mmCIF file of C-alpha atoms in Angstrom:
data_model
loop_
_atom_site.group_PDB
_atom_site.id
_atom_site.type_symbol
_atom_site.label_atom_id
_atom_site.label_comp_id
_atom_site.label_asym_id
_atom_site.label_seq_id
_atom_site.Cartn_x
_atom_site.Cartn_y
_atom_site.Cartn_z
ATOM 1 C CA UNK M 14 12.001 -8.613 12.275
ATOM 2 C CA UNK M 15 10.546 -5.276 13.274
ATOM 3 C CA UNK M 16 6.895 -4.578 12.809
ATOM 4 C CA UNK M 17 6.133 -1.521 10.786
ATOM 5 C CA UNK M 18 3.513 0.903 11.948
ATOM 6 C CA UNK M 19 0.922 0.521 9.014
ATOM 7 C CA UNK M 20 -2.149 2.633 7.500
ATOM 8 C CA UNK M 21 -4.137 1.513 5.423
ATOM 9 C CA UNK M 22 -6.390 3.328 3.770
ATOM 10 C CA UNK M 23 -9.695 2.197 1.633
ATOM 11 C CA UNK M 24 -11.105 5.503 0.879
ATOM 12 C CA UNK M 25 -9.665 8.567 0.282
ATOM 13 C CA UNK M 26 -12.453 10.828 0.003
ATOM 14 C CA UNK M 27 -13.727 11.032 2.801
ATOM 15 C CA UNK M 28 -10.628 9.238 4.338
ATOM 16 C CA UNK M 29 -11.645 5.899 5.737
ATOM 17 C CA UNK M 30 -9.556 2.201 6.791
ATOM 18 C CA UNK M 31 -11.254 -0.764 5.700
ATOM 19 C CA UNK M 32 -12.301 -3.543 9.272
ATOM 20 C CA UNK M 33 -13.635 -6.311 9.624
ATOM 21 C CA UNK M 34 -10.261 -8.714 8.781
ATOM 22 C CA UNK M 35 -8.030 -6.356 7.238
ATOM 23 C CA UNK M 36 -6.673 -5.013 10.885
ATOM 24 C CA UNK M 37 -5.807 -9.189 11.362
ATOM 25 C CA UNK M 38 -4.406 -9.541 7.879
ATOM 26 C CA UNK M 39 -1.810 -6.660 8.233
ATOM 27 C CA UNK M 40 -1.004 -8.275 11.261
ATOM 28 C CA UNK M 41 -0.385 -11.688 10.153
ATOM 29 C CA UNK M 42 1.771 -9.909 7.681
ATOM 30 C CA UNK M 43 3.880 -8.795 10.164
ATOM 31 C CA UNK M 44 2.764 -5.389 10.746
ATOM 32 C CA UNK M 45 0.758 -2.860 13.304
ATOM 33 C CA UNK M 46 -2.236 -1.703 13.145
ATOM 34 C CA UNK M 47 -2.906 0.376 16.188
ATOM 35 C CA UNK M 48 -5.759 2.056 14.778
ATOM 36 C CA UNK M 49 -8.551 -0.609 14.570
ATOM 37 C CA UNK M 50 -8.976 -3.971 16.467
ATOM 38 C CA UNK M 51 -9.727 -6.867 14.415
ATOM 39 C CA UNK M 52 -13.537 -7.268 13.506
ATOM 40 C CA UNK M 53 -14.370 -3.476 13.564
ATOM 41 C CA UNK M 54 -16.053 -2.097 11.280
ATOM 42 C CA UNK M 55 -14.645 0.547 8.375
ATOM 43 C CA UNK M 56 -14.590 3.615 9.933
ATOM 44 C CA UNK M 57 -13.747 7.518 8.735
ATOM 45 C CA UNK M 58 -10.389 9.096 9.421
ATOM 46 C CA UNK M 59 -9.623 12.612 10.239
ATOM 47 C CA UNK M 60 -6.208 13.834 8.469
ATOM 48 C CA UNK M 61 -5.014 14.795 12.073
ATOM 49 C CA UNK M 62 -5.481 11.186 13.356
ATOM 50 C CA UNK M 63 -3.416 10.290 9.958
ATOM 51 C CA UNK M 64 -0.406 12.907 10.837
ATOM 52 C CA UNK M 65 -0.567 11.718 15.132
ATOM 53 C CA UNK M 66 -0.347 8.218 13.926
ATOM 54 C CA UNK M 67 2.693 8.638 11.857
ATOM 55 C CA UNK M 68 2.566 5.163 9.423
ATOM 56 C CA UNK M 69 5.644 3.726 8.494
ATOM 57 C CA UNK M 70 3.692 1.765 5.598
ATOM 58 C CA UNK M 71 1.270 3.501 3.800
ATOM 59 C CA UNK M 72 -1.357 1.165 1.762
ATOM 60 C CA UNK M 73 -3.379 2.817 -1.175
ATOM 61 C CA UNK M 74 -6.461 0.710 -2.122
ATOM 62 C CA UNK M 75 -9.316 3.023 -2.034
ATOM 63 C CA UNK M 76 -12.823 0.487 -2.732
ATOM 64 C CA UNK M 77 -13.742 3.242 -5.392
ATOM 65 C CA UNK M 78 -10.706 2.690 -7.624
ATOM 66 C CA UNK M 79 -11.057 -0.165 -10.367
ATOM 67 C CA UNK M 80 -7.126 -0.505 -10.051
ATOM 68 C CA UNK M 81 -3.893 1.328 -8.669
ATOM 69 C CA UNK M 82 -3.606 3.166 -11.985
ATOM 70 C CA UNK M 83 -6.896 4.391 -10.934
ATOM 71 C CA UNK M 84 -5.838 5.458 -7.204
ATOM 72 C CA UNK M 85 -2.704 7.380 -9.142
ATOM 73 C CA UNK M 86 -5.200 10.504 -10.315
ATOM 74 C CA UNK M 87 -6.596 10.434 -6.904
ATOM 75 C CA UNK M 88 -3.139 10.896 -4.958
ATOM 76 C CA UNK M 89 -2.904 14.617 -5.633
ATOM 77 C CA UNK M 90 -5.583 15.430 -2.753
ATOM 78 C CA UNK M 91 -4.085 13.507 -0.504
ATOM 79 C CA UNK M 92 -0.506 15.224 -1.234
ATOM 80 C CA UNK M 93 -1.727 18.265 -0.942
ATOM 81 C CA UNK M 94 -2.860 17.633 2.828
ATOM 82 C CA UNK M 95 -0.640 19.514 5.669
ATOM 83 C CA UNK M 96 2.368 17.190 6.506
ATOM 84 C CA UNK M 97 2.164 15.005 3.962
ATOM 85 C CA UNK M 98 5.440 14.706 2.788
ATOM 86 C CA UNK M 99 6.201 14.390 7.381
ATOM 87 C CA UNK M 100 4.834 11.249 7.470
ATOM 88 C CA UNK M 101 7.615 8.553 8.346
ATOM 89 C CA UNK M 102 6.003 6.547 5.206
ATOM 90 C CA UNK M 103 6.459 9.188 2.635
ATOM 91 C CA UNK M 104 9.960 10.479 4.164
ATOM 92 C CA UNK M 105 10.885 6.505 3.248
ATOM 93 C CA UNK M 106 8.699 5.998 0.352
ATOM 94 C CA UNK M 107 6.861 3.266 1.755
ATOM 95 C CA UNK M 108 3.905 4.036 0.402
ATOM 96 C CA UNK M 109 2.248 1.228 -1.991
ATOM 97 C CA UNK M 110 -0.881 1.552 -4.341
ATOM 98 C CA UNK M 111 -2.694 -1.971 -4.533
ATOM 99 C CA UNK M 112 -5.448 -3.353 -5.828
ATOM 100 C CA UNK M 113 -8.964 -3.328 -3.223
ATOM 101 C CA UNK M 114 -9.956 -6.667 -4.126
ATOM 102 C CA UNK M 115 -6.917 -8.432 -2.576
ATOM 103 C CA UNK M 116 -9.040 -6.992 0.604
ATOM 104 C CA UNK M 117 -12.421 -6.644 -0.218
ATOM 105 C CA UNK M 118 -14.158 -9.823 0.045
ATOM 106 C CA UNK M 119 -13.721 -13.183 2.107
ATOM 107 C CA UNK M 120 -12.709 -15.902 0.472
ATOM 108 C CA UNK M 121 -9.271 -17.397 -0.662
ATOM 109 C CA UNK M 122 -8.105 -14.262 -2.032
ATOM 110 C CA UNK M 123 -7.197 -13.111 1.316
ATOM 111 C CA UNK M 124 -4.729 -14.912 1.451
ATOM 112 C CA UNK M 125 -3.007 -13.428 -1.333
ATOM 113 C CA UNK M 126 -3.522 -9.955 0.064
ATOM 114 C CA UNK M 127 -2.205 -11.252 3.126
ATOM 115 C CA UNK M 128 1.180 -12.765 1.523
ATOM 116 C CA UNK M 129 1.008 -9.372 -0.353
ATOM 117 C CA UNK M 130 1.606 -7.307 2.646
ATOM 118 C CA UNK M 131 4.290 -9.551 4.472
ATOM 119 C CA UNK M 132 6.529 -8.708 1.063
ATOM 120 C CA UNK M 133 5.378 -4.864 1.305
ATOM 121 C CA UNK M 134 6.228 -5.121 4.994
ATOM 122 C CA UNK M 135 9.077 -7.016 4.793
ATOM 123 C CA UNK M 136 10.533 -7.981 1.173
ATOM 124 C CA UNK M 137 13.802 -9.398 2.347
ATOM 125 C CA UNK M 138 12.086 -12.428 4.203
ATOM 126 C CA UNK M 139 10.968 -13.812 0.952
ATOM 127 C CA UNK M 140 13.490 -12.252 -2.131
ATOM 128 C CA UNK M 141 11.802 -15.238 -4.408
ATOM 129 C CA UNK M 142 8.895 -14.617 -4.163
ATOM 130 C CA UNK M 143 7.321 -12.027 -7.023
ATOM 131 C CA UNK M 144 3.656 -10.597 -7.209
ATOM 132 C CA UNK M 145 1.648 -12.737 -10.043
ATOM 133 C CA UNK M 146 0.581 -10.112 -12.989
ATOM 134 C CA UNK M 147 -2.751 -10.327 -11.398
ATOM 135 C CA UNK M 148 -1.894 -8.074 -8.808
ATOM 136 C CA UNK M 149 -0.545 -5.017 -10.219
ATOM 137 C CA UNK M 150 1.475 -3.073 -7.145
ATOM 138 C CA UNK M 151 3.204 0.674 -7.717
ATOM 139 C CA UNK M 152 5.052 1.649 -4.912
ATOM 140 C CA UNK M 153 6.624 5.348 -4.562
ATOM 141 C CA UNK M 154 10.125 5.667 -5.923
ATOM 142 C CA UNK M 155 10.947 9.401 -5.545
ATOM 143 C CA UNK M 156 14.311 9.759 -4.463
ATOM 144 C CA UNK M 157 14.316 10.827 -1.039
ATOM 145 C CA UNK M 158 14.645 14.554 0.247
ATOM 146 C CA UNK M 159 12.986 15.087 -2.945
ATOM 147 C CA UNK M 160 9.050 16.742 -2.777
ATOM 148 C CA UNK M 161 6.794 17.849 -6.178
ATOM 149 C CA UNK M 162 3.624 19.508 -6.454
ATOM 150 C CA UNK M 163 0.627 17.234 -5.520
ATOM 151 C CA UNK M 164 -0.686 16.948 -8.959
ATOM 152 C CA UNK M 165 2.927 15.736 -10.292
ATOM 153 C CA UNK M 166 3.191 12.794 -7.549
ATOM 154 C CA UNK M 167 1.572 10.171 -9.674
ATOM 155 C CA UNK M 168 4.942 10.469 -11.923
ATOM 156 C CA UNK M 169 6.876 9.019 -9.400
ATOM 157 C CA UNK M 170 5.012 5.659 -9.299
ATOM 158 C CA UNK M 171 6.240 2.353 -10.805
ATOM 159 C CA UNK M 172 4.968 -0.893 -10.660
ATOM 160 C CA UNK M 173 6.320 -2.930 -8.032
ATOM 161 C CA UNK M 174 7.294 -6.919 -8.420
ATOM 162 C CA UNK M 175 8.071 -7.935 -5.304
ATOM 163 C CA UNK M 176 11.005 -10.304 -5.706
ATOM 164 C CA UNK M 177 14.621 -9.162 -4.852
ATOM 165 C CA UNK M 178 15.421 -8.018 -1.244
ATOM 166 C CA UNK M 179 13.968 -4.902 -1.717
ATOM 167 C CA UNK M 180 11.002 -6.134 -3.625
ATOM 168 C CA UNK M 181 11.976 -3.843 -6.621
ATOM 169 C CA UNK M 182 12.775 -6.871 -8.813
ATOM 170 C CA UNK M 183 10.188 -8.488 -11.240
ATOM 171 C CA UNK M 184 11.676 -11.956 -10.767
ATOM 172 C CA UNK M 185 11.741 -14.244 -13.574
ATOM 173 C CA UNK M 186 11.870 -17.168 -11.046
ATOM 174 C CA UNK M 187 10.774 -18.007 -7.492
ATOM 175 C CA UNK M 188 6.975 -18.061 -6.624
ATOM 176 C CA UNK M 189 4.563 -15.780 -7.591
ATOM 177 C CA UNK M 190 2.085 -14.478 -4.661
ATOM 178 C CA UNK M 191 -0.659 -17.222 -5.129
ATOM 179 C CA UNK M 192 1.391 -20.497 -4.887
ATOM 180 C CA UNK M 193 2.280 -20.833 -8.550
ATOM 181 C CA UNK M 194 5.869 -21.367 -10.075
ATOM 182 C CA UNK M 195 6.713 -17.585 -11.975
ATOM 183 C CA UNK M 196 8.890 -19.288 -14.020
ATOM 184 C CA UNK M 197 6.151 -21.188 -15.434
ATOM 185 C CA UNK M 198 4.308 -18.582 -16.615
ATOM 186 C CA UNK M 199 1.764 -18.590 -14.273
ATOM 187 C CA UNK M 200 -0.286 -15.860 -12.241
ATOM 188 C CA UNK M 201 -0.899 -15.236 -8.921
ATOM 189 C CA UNK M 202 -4.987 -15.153 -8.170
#
Protein backbone atom coordinates (compact mmCIF):
# COMPACT_ATOMS: atom_id res chain seq x y z
CA UNK A 1 0.00 0.00 0.00
CA UNK A 2 0.88 3.65 -0.42
CA UNK A 3 2.49 5.55 2.38
CA UNK A 4 0.66 8.66 3.40
CA UNK A 5 2.55 11.85 3.98
CA UNK A 6 1.85 12.34 7.81
CA UNK A 7 1.98 15.36 10.47
CA UNK A 8 1.77 14.97 13.52
CA UNK A 9 1.38 17.42 15.74
CA UNK A 10 1.88 17.47 19.80
CA UNK A 11 1.37 21.05 20.45
CA UNK A 12 -0.62 23.42 18.96
CA UNK A 13 0.28 26.50 20.60
CA UNK A 14 3.17 27.17 19.74
CA UNK A 15 2.97 24.44 16.97
CA UNK A 16 5.40 21.67 17.72
CA UNK A 17 5.83 17.49 16.49
CA UNK A 18 6.63 15.28 19.19
CA UNK A 19 10.65 13.07 18.46
CA UNK A 20 12.32 10.93 19.95
CA UNK A 21 10.24 7.51 18.62
CA UNK A 22 7.21 8.94 17.32
CA UNK A 23 8.97 9.78 13.69
CA UNK A 24 9.77 5.57 13.85
CA UNK A 25 6.31 4.71 15.08
CA UNK A 26 4.44 6.53 12.19
CA UNK A 27 6.70 4.77 10.13
CA UNK A 28 6.23 1.34 11.26
CA UNK A 29 2.65 2.24 10.74
CA UNK A 30 3.11 2.59 7.35
CA UNK A 31 3.46 6.18 6.92
CA UNK A 32 6.06 9.28 6.15
CA UNK A 33 7.42 11.39 8.15
CA UNK A 34 9.72 13.61 6.20
CA UNK A 35 9.90 16.15 8.75
CA UNK A 36 11.96 14.61 11.63
CA UNK A 37 14.44 11.62 11.64
CA UNK A 38 13.92 9.13 14.23
CA UNK A 39 15.52 10.05 17.71
CA UNK A 40 15.20 13.90 17.30
CA UNK A 41 14.08 15.74 19.60
CA UNK A 42 10.40 17.71 19.68
CA UNK A 43 10.90 20.59 17.87
CA UNK A 44 8.60 23.95 16.97
CA UNK A 45 6.83 24.28 13.66
CA UNK A 46 6.24 27.33 11.67
CA UNK A 47 2.60 27.29 9.93
CA UNK A 48 4.51 27.82 6.56
CA UNK A 49 6.59 24.61 7.04
CA UNK A 50 2.93 23.02 7.87
CA UNK A 51 1.28 24.45 4.42
CA UNK A 52 5.00 23.45 2.18
CA UNK A 53 4.71 20.07 3.68
CA UNK A 54 1.23 19.39 2.62
CA UNK A 55 0.18 16.14 5.13
CA UNK A 56 -2.02 13.72 3.82
CA UNK A 57 -2.71 12.51 7.57
CA UNK A 58 -3.09 14.95 10.03
CA UNK A 59 -2.64 13.64 13.84
CA UNK A 60 -4.13 15.84 16.73
CA UNK A 61 -2.60 14.91 20.15
CA UNK A 62 -1.39 18.07 21.59
CA UNK A 63 0.67 16.88 25.27
CA UNK A 64 -1.49 19.75 26.89
CA UNK A 65 -4.88 18.16 26.19
CA UNK A 66 -6.18 15.56 28.90
CA UNK A 67 -8.15 13.90 25.89
CA UNK A 68 -9.36 14.53 22.17
CA UNK A 69 -12.53 16.11 23.54
CA UNK A 70 -10.07 18.41 25.00
CA UNK A 71 -8.00 19.09 21.61
CA UNK A 72 -11.77 19.79 20.01
CA UNK A 73 -11.93 23.57 21.76
CA UNK A 74 -8.44 24.03 20.68
CA UNK A 75 -9.03 23.30 16.80
CA UNK A 76 -10.53 26.70 16.08
CA UNK A 77 -6.90 28.43 16.05
CA UNK A 78 -5.58 26.13 14.04
CA UNK A 79 -8.62 26.51 11.41
CA UNK A 80 -8.36 29.79 11.33
CA UNK A 81 -4.61 29.63 9.99
CA UNK A 82 -4.10 30.67 6.09
CA UNK A 83 -4.68 27.47 3.96
CA UNK A 84 -6.06 25.45 6.26
CA UNK A 85 -8.82 24.03 4.66
CA UNK A 86 -5.60 23.53 1.32
CA UNK A 87 -4.03 21.05 3.09
CA UNK A 88 -4.36 17.58 1.20
CA UNK A 89 -5.43 16.21 4.87
CA UNK A 90 -8.29 18.50 5.44
CA UNK A 91 -9.42 18.52 1.57
CA UNK A 92 -9.79 14.46 2.50
CA UNK A 93 -10.67 14.70 6.05
CA UNK A 94 -7.89 12.79 7.24
CA UNK A 95 -7.40 14.51 10.06
CA UNK A 96 -7.68 12.41 13.51
CA UNK A 97 -7.77 13.76 17.20
CA UNK A 98 -6.08 11.07 19.57
CA UNK A 99 -5.18 10.70 22.77
CA UNK A 100 -1.11 11.97 23.73
CA UNK A 101 -0.49 9.16 25.90
CA UNK A 102 -0.65 6.48 23.15
CA UNK A 103 2.75 8.60 22.36
CA UNK A 104 4.00 10.08 25.28
CA UNK A 105 5.92 7.69 27.22
CA UNK A 106 8.03 4.41 26.49
CA UNK A 107 6.77 1.49 27.48
CA UNK A 108 4.22 -1.11 26.04
CA UNK A 109 1.77 1.42 25.21
CA UNK A 110 3.60 2.23 22.16
CA UNK A 111 2.67 -0.31 20.72
CA UNK A 112 -0.84 0.46 20.80
CA UNK A 113 -0.22 3.92 19.40
CA UNK A 114 1.70 2.29 16.86
CA UNK A 115 -1.19 -0.32 15.76
CA UNK A 116 -3.31 2.90 16.17
CA UNK A 117 -1.78 4.67 13.32
CA UNK A 118 -1.41 1.67 10.79
CA UNK A 119 -5.57 1.65 11.04
CA UNK A 120 -5.57 5.65 10.74
CA UNK A 121 -3.12 5.17 7.88
CA UNK A 122 -4.51 2.41 6.40
CA UNK A 123 -7.97 0.95 7.83
CA UNK A 124 -8.64 -1.48 5.06
CA UNK A 125 -5.51 -3.72 5.96
CA UNK A 126 -7.09 -4.67 9.17
CA UNK A 127 -11.32 -4.11 8.83
CA UNK A 128 -11.45 -6.37 12.27
CA UNK A 129 -9.71 -4.78 14.10
CA UNK A 130 -11.61 -1.85 16.37
CA UNK A 131 -9.94 0.75 18.81
CA UNK A 132 -10.51 -0.60 22.62
CA UNK A 133 -12.78 2.19 24.55
CA UNK A 134 -9.55 3.15 26.07
CA UNK A 135 -8.53 5.01 23.24
CA UNK A 136 -11.10 7.40 22.32
CA UNK A 137 -10.30 8.57 18.41
CA UNK A 138 -12.59 11.49 16.52
CA UNK A 139 -11.69 11.80 13.15
CA UNK A 140 -13.16 14.74 10.81
CA UNK A 141 -16.33 13.82 8.99
CA UNK A 142 -17.35 17.05 7.17
CA UNK A 143 -18.54 16.24 3.93
CA UNK A 144 -16.10 17.29 1.51
CA UNK A 145 -16.12 20.69 -0.51
CA UNK A 146 -17.77 21.72 2.57
CA UNK A 147 -15.72 24.63 4.93
CA UNK A 148 -17.32 26.40 8.42
CA UNK A 149 -16.06 29.04 10.50
CA UNK A 150 -13.08 27.95 12.72
CA UNK A 151 -14.94 28.09 15.91
CA UNK A 152 -17.81 25.69 14.39
CA UNK A 153 -15.16 22.87 13.25
CA UNK A 154 -15.30 20.94 16.46
CA UNK A 155 -19.08 20.03 15.30
CA UNK A 156 -17.91 18.04 12.68
CA UNK A 157 -16.00 15.53 14.87
CA UNK A 158 -17.15 11.98 15.76
CA UNK A 159 -15.57 9.37 17.46
CA UNK A 160 -13.85 7.03 15.36
CA UNK A 161 -13.83 2.94 15.92
CA UNK A 162 -11.61 1.76 13.67
CA UNK A 163 -13.11 -1.48 12.38
CA UNK A 164 -14.80 -1.64 8.88
CA UNK A 165 -12.70 -0.79 5.75
CA UNK A 166 -12.92 2.63 6.30
CA UNK A 167 -12.41 2.47 10.00
CA UNK A 168 -15.83 4.24 10.55
CA UNK A 169 -17.33 1.10 12.11
CA UNK A 170 -17.36 0.44 15.95
CA UNK A 171 -17.08 -3.32 15.47
CA UNK A 172 -18.81 -5.53 17.77
CA UNK A 173 -16.25 -8.29 16.86
CA UNK A 174 -12.65 -8.65 15.67
CA UNK A 175 -9.75 -7.39 17.95
CA UNK A 176 -9.61 -4.43 19.73
CA UNK A 177 -6.17 -2.32 19.39
CA UNK A 178 -4.32 -3.96 22.43
CA UNK A 179 -4.59 -7.73 21.62
CA UNK A 180 -7.90 -8.40 23.33
CA UNK A 181 -11.06 -10.16 21.78
CA UNK A 182 -13.88 -6.92 21.35
CA UNK A 183 -16.37 -9.29 21.47
CA UNK A 184 -15.46 -10.15 24.86
CA UNK A 185 -15.89 -7.09 26.28
CA UNK A 186 -12.58 -6.19 26.69
CA UNK A 187 -10.41 -2.90 26.23
CA UNK A 188 -7.59 -2.06 24.45
CA UNK A 189 -4.65 -0.57 26.97
Amino acid sequence: PRRPRVLSLEGLRPLAVGGHWLPEMKALAGGVDDLQEPGAPAERLRWEQVLSYAPEVLVLSPCVSSSPEQTLYELDRLAAQPGWWALPAVHARQVYLVHHVLFSRAGPRLVNGVELLAKIFHPALAPDVAMGEDFTVLKLVMEEGRQCYPRQLRQFFQPWGGSGPTGMEFGARGVSVGGVGADEGAQGG
